[in-house]
Short mmCIF file of C-alpha atoms and ligand atoms in Angstrom, two decimals:
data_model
loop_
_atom_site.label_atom_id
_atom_site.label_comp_id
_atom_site.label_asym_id
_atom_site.label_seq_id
_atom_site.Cartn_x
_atom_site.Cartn_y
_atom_site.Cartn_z
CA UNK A 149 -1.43 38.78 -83.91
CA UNK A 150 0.26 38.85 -80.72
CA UNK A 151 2.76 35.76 -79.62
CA UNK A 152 1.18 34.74 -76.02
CA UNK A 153 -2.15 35.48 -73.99
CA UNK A 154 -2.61 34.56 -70.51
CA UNK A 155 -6.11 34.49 -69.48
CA UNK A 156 -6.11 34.73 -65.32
CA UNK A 157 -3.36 37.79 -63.59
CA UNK A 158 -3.07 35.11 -60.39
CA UNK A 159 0.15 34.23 -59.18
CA UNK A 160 0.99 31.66 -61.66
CA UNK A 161 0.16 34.04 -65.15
CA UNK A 162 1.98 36.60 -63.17
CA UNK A 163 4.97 34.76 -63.09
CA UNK A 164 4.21 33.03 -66.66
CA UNK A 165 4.42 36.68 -67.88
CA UNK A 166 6.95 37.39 -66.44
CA UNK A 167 9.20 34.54 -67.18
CA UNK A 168 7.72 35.00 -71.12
CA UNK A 169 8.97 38.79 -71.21
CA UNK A 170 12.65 37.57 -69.17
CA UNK A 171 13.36 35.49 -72.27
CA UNK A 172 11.93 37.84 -75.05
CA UNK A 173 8.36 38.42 -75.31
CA UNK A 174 6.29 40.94 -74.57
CA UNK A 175 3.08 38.91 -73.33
CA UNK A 176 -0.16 39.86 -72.47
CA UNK A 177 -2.07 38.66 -69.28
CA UNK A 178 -6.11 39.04 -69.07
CA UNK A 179 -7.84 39.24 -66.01
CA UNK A 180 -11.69 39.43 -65.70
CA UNK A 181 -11.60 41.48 -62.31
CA UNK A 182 -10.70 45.63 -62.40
CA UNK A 183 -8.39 45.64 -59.35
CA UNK A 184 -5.62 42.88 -58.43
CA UNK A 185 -7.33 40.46 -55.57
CA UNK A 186 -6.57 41.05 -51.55
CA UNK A 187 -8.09 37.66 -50.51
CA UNK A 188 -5.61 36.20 -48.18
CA UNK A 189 -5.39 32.61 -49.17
CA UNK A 190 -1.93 31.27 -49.27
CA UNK A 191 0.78 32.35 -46.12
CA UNK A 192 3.65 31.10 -47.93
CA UNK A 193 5.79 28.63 -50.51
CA UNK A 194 7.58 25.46 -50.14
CA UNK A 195 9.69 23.86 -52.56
CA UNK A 196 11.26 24.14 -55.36
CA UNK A 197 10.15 27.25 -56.25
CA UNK A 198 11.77 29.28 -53.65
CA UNK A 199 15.23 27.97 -55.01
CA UNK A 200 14.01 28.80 -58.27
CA UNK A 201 13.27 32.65 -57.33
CA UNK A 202 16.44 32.55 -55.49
CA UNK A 203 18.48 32.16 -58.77
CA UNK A 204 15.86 35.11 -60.55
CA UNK A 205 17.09 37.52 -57.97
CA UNK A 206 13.78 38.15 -56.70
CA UNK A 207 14.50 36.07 -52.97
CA UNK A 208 15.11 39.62 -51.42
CA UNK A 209 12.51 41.38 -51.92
CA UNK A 210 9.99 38.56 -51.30
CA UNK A 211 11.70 37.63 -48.50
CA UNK A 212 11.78 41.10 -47.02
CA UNK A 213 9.53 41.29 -43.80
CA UNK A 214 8.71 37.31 -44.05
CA UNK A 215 7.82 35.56 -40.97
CA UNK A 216 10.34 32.91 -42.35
CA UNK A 217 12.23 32.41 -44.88
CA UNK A 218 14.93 29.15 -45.34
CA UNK A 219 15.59 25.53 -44.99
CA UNK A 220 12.03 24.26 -43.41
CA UNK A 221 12.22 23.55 -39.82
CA UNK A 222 9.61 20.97 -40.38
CA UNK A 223 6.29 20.42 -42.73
CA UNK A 224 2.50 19.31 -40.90
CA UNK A 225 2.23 16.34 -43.39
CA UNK A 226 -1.52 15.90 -42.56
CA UNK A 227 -0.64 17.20 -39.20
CA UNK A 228 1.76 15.28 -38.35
CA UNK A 229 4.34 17.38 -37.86
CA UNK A 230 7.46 16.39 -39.54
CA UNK A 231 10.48 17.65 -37.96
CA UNK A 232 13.85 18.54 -40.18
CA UNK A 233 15.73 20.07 -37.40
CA UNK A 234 19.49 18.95 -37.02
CA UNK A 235 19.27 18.70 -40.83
CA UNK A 236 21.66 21.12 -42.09
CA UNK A 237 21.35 20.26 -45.83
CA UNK A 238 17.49 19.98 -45.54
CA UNK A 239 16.81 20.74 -49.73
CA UNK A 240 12.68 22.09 -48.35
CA UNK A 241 13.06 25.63 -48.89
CA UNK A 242 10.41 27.77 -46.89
CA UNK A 243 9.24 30.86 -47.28
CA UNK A 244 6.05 32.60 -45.58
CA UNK A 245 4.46 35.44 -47.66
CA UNK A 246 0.50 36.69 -48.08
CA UNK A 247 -0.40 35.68 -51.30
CA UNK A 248 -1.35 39.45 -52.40
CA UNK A 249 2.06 41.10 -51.35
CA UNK A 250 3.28 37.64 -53.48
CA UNK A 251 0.68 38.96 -56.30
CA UNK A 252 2.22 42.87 -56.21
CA UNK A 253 5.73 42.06 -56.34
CA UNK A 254 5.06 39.28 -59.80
CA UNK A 255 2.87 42.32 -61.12
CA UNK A 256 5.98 44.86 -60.84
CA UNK A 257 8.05 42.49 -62.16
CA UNK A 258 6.01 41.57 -65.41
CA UNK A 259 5.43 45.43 -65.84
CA UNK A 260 8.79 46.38 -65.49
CA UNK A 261 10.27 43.41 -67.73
CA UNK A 262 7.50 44.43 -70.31
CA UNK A 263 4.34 42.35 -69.59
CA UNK A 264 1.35 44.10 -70.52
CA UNK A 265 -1.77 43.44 -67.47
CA UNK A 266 -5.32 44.07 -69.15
CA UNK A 267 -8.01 43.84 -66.18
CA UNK A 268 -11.32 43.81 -66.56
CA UNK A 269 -11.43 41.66 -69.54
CA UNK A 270 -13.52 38.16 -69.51
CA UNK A 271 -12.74 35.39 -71.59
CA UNK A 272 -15.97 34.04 -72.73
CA UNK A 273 -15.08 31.95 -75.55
CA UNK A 274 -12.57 30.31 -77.65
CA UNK A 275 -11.58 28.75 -81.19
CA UNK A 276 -8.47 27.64 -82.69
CA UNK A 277 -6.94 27.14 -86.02
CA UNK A 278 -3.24 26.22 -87.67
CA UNK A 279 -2.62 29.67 -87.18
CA UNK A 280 -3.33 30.78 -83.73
CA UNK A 281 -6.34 31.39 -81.11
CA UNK A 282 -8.99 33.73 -81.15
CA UNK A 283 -10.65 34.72 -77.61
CA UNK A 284 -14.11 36.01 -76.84
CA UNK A 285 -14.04 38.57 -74.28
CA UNK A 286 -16.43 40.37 -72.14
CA UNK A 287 -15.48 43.92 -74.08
CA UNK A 288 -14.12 42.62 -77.39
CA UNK A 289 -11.82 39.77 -79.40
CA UNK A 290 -8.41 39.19 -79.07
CA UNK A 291 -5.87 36.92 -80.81
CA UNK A 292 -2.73 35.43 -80.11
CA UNK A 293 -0.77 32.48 -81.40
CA UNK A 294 -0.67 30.91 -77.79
CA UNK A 295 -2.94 31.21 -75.15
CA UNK A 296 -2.03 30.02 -71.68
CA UNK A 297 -4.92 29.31 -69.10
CA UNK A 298 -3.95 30.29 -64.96
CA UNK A 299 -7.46 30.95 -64.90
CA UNK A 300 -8.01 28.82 -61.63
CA UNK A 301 -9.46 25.59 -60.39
CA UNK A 302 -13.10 26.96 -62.44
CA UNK A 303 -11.03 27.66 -65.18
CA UNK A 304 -13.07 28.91 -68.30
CA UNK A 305 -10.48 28.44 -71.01
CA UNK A 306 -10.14 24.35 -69.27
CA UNK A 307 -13.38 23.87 -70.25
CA UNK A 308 -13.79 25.78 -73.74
CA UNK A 309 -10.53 23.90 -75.24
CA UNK A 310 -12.88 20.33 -73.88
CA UNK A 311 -10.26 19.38 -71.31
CA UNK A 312 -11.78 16.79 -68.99
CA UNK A 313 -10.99 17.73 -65.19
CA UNK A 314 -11.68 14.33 -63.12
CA UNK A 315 -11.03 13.88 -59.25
CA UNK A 316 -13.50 14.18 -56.04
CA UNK A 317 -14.74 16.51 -53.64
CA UNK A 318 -14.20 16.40 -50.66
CA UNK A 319 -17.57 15.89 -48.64
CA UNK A 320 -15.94 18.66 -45.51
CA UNK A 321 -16.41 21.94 -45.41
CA UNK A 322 -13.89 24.57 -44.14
CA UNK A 323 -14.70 27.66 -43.01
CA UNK A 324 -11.44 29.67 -42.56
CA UNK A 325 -11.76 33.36 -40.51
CA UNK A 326 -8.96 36.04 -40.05
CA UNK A 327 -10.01 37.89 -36.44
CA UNK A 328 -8.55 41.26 -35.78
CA UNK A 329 -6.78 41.13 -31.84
CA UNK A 330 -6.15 43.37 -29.53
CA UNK A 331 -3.28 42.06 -28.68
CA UNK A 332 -0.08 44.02 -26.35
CA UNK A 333 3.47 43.49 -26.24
CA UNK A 334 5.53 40.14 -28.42
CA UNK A 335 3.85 38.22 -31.00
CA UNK A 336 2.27 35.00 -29.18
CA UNK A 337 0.62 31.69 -30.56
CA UNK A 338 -3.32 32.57 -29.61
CA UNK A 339 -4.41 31.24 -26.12
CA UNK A 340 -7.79 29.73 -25.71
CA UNK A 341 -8.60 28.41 -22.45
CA UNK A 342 -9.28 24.49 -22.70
CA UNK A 343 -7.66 24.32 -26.51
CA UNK A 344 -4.53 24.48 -28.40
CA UNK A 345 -2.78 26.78 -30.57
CA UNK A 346 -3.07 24.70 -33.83
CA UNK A 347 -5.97 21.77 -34.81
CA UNK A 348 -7.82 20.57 -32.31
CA UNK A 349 -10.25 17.62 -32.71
CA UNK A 350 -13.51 16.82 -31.45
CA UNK A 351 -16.41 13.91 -32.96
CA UNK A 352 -17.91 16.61 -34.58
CA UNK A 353 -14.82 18.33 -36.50
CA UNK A 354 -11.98 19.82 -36.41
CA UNK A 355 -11.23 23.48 -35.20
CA UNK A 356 -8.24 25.24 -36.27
CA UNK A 357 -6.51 28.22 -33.76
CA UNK A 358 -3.38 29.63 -35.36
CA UNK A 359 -1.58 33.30 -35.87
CA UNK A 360 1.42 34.27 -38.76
CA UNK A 361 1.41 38.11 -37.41
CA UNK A 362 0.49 40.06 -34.85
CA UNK A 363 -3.01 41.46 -34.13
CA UNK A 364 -4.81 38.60 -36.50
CA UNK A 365 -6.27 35.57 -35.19
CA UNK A 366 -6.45 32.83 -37.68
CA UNK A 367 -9.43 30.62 -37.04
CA UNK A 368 -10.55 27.45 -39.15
CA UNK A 369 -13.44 24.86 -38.69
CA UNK A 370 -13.73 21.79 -40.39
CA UNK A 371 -16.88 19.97 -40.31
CA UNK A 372 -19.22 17.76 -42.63
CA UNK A 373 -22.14 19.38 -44.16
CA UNK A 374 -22.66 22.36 -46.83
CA UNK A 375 -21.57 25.99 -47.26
CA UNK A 376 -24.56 28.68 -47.40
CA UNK A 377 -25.31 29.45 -50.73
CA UNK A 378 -23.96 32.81 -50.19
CA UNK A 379 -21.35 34.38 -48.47
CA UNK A 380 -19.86 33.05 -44.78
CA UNK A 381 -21.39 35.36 -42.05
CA UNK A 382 -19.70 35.92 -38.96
CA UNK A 383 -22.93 34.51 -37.64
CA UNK A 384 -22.60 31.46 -39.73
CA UNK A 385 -19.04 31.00 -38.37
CA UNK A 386 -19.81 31.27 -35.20
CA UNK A 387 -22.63 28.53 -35.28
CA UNK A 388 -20.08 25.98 -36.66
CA UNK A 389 -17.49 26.99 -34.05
CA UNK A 390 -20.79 26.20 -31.49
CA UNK A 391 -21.33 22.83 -33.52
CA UNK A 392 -17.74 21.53 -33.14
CA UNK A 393 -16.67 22.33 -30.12
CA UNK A 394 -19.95 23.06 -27.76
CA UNK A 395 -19.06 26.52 -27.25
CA UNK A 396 -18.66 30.03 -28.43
CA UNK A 397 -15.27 31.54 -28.71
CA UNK A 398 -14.14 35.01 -28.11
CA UNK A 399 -12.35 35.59 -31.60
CA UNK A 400 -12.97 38.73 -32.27
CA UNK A 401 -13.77 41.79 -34.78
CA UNK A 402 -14.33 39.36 -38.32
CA UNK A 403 -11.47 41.12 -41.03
CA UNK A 404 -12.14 38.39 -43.54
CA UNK A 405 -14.12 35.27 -43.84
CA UNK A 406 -14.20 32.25 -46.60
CA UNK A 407 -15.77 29.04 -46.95
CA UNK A 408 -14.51 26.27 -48.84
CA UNK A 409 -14.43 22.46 -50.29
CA UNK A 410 -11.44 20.76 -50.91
CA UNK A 411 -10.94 19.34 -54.25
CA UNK A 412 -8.38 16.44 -55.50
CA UNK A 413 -8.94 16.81 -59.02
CA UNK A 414 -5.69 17.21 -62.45
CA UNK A 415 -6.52 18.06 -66.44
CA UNK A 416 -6.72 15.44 -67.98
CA UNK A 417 -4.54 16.68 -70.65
CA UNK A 418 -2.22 20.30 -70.31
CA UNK A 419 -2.51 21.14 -73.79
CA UNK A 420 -4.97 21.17 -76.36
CA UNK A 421 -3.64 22.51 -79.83
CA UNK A 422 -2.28 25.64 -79.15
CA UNK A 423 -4.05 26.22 -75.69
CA UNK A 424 -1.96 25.50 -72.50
CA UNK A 425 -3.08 25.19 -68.88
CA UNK A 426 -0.92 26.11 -65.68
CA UNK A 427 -1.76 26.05 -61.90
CA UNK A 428 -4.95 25.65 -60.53
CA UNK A 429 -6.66 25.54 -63.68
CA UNK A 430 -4.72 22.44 -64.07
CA UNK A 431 -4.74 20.90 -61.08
CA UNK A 432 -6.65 21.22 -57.32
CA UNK A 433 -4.88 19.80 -54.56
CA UNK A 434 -7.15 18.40 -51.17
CA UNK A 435 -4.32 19.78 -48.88
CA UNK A 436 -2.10 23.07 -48.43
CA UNK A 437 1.30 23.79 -49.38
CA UNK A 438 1.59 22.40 -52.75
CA UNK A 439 -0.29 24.67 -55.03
CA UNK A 440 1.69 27.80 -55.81
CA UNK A 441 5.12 25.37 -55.87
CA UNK A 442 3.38 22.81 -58.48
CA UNK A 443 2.12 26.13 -60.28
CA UNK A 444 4.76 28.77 -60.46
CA UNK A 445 7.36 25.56 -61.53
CA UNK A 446 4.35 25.38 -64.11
CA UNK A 447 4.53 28.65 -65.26
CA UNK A 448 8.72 28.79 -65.25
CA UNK A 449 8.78 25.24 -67.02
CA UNK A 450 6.58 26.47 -69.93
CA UNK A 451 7.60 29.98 -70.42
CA UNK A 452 11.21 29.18 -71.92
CA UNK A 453 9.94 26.30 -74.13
CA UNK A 454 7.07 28.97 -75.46
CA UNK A 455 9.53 31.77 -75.68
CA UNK A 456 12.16 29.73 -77.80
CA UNK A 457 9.94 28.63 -80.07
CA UNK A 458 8.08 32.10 -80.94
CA UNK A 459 11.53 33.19 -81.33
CA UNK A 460 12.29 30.53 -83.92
CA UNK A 461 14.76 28.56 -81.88
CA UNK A 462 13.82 24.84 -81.62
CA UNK A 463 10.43 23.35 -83.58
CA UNK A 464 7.64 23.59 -81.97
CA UNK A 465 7.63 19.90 -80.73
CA UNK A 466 9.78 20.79 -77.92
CA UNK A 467 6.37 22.46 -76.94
CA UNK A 468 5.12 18.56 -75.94
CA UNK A 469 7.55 18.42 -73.53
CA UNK A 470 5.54 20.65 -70.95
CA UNK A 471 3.19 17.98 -69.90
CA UNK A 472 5.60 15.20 -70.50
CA UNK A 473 7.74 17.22 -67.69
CA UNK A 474 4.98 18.26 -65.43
CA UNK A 475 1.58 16.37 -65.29
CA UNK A 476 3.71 12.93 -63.55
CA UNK A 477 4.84 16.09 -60.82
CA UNK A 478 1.27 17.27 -60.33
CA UNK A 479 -0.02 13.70 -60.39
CA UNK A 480 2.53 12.65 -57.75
CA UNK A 481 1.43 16.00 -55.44
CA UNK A 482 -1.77 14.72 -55.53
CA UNK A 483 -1.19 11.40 -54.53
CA UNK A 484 0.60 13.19 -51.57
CA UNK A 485 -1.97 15.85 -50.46
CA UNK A 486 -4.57 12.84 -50.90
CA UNK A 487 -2.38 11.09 -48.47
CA UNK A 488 -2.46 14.36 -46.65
CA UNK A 489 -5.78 14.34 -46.52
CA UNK A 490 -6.76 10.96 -46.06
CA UNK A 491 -4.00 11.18 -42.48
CA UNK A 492 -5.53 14.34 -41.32
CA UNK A 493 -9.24 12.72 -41.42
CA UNK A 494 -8.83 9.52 -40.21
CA UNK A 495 -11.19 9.37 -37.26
CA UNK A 496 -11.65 8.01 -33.20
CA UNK A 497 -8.72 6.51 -31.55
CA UNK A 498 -7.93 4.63 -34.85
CA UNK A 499 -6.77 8.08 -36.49
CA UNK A 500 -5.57 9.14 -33.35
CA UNK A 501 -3.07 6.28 -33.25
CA UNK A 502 -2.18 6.50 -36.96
CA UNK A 503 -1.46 10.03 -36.33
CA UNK A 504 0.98 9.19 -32.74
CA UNK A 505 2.96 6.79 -34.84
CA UNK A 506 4.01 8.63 -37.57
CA UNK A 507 4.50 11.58 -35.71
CA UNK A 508 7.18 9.49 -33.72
CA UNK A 509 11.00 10.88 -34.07
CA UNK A 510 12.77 8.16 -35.57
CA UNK A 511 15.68 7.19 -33.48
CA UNK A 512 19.27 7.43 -35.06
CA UNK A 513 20.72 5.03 -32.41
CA UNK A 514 19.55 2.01 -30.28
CA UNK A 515 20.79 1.29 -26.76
CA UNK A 516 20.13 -2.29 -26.60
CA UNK A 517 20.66 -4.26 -23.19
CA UNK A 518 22.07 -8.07 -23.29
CA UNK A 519 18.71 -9.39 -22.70
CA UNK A 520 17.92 -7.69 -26.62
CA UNK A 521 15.43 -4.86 -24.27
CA UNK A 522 15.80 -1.83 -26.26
CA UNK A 523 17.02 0.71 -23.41
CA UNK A 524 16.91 3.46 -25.12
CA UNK A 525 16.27 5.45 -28.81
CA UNK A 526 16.87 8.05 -29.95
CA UNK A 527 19.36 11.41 -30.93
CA UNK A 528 20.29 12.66 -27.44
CA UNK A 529 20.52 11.34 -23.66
CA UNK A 530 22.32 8.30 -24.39
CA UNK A 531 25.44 8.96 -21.75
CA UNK A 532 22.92 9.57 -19.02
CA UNK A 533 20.66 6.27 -20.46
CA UNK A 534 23.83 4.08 -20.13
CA UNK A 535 24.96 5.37 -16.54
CA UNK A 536 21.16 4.58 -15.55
CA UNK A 537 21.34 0.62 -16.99
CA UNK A 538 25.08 -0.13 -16.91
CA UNK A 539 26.74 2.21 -14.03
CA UNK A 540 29.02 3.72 -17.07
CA UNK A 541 29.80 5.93 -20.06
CA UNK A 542 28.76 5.18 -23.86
CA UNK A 543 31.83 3.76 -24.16
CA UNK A 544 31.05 0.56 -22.34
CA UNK A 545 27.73 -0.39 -24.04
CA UNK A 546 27.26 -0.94 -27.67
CA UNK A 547 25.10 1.30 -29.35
CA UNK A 548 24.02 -0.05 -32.78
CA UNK A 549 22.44 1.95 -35.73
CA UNK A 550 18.89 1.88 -36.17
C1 FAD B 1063 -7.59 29.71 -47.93
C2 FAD B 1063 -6.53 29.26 -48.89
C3 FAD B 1063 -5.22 29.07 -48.44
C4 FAD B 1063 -4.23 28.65 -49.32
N1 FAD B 1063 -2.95 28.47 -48.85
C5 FAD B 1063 -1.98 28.07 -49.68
C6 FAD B 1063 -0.62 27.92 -49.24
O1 FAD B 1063 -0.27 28.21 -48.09
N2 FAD B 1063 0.32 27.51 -50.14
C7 FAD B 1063 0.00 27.25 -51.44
O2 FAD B 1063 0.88 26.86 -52.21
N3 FAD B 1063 -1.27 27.42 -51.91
C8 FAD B 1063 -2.25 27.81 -51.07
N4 FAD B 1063 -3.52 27.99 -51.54
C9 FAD B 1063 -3.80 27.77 -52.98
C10 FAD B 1063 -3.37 29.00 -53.79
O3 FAD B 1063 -4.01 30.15 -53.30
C11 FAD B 1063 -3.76 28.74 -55.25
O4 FAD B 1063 -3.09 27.55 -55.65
C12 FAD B 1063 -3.35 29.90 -56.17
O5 FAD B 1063 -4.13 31.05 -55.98
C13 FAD B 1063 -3.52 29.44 -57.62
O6 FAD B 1063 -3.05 30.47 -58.44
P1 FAD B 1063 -3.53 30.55 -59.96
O7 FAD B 1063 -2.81 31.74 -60.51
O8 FAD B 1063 -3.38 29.24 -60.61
O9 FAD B 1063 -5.10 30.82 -59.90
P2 FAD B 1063 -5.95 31.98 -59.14
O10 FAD B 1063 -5.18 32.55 -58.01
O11 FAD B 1063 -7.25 31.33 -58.87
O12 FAD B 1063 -6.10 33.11 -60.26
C14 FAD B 1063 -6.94 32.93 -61.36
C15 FAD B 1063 -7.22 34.30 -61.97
O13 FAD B 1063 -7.95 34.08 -63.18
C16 FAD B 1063 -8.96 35.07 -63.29
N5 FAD B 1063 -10.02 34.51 -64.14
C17 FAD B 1063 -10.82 33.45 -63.87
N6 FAD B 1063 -11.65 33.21 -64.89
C18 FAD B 1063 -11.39 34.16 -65.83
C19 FAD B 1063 -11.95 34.44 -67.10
N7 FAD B 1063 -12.92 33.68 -67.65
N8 FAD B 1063 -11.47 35.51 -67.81
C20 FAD B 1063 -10.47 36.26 -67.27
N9 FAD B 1063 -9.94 36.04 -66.07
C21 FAD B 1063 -10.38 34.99 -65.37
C22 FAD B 1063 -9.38 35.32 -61.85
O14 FAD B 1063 -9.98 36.61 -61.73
C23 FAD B 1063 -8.05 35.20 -61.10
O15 FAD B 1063 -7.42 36.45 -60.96
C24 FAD B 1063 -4.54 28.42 -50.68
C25 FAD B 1063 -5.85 28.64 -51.15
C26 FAD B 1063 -6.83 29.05 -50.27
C27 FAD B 1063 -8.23 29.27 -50.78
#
């Protein structure tokens, strides 16, 4: 029998697998599609994580050709951007990678630490006894004494070990377009006459301009309503472009489209017997960002704890201590992204206003005048904001902390 199966070759059992073989084991991922997936969905991780692959060594070669990579300049918290410059210790590591370059370089490193990747397998069923798990696949059985589910947010092996999955969906849909460009000399922010690089609102949704490289147009659009039932066309996109904004747009040649729904939805359990879940399959978060940080920290939290007791280290209790650890983290990620979510949506000059005031710089120091006006707020200006009300330098008012 072998010691651990991991049913999903995503990011998040591609680092489980890794982190299982670092400390010993020589696990075995399953992944129902024949060739590693080129979908472009994430750009990039935030968090913890990045520290976390800083101290496996593996920061360099992730890091190499990134848009970005260190302390976060600043985070859209349900776009409002959040600004972190002038914060030298800011902890929010960033760093901007394509989720399938992201996918390789966790393959290599499983492989070459002694992972073994099986594709083209489908788990189909599942039963477990004192002794270990037995899986139903597509092209045969297999058996292992642990089985670890990063099978993603329609996770199979969720459902087959009966763990409840309860949230919402969201009632938006986004349709999300890559658009090749022909575009000549430096890498610019994409120019649309009469709208802005980044979201831009109108009553009838949200439409989303944006570039991380050079040549390829990112373009979203939000919008209430349904998906088709089968793939997004480029003609479909552009009719939803036409619905939220009036117009058409000259995007250009389609390189990959998606349609989605946002989910806000965690396990209601991360374990049942001797089945585990990690990432997605454990938890669907209704804004960006958050997923491969929560997940990966998943897969690195679990993979020691697994590996030290299949080694005969520690009981197997410490084994409870995975969701202990990690469901309150995913739980509190939620809450965020909902918060996320809930920001980004609000609608009419009510949102609008909720979205002006929290995007407000908060002032480090108050120039208050003797009749208690506040003169001035702020981080910088305040010699030329004293010569303007008192006729003299800092040094003659008195400038009290916020
Ligand atoms: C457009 C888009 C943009 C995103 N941007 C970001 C971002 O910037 N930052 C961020 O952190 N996250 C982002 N995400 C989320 C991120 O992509 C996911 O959180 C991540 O892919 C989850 O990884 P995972 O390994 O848990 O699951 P997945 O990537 O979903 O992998 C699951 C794997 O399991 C396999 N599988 C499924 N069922 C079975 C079965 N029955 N048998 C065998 N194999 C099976 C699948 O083939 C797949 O390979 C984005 C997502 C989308 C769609």
């Amino acid at each position: 029998m072998d010691d651990v199966m991991i049913v999903g070759a995503g990011p998040v059992g591609l680092m489980l697998a890794g982190e299982l073989a670092l400390a010993g084991l020589r696990p075995i991922v399953l992944d129902k599609r024949p060739e590693p997936s080129e979908l472009p969905k994430a750009n990039g991780l935030a968090g913890q994580i990045v520290e976390l692959l800083g101290h496996r060594g593996l920061l360099g070669d992730l890091a190499e050709g990134s848009g970005f990579a260190g302390p976060a300049p600043g985070f859209p918290f349900g776009q409002v951007p959040l600004r972190f410059a002038g914060h030298d210790d800011m902890p929010l590591r960033l760093l901007l990678i394509q989720q399938p370059r992201l996918e390789r370089l966790l393959t290599e490193r499983a492989a070459r630490l002694g992972a073994e990747i099986r594709r083209g397998h489908e788990v189909l069923g599942l039963a477990q006894d004192e002794e270990g798990v037995t899986l139903e696949l597509s092209t045969g059985r297999a058996r292992a004494r642990y089985v670890v589910g990063c099978d993603g947010g329609h996770s199979t092996v969720r459902a087959l070990a009966g763990i409840g999955f309860p949230g919402t969906t969201d009632d938006e849909v986004l349709r999300l377009g890559h658009f090749a460009r022909d575009e000549q000399g430096p890498f610019q922010a994409p120019r649309v006459e009469g709208l802005e690089p980044g979201w831009n609102r109108t009553p009838a949704g949200r439409l989303l301009l944006t570039s991380l490289r050079p040549g390829v147009l990112i373009a979203g659009v939000r919008e209430r309503g349904t998906l088709p039932g089968g793939p997004v066309t480029p003609d479909d996109f552009r009719a939803a472009v036409r619905r939220v904004i009036g117009r058409d747009l000259p995007l250009g040649e389609p390189i990959w489209l998606s349609g989605t729904v946002a989910q806000a939805r965690l396990a209601e359990r991360y374990r049942a017997g001797r089945v585990f879940l990690a990432g997605d399959a454990a938890h669907l978060f209704p804004a960006g960002g958050s997923a491969l940080n929560v997940g990966l920290t998943e897969a690195a939290n679990l993979a020691w704890k697994l590996a030290a007791v299949l080694l005969g280290r520690v009981p197997a209790g410490l084994l409870d201590t995975y969701e202990e650890e990690r469901r309150p983290v995913a739980a509190r990620a939620l809450a965020q992204t909902r918060a996320q979510a809930a920001l980004e949506r609000a609608p009419g000059q009510d949102g609008d206003a909720l979205r002006a005031l929290l995007a407000e710089p908060p002032a480090d120091v108050l120039l208050v005048r003797p009749d208690g006006y506040v003169a001035w707020a702020g981080t910088g200006g305040l010699a030329e904001a004293a010569r303007a009300w008192f006729s003299a330098g800092p040094a003659a008012v008195r400038a009290s902390p916020a």
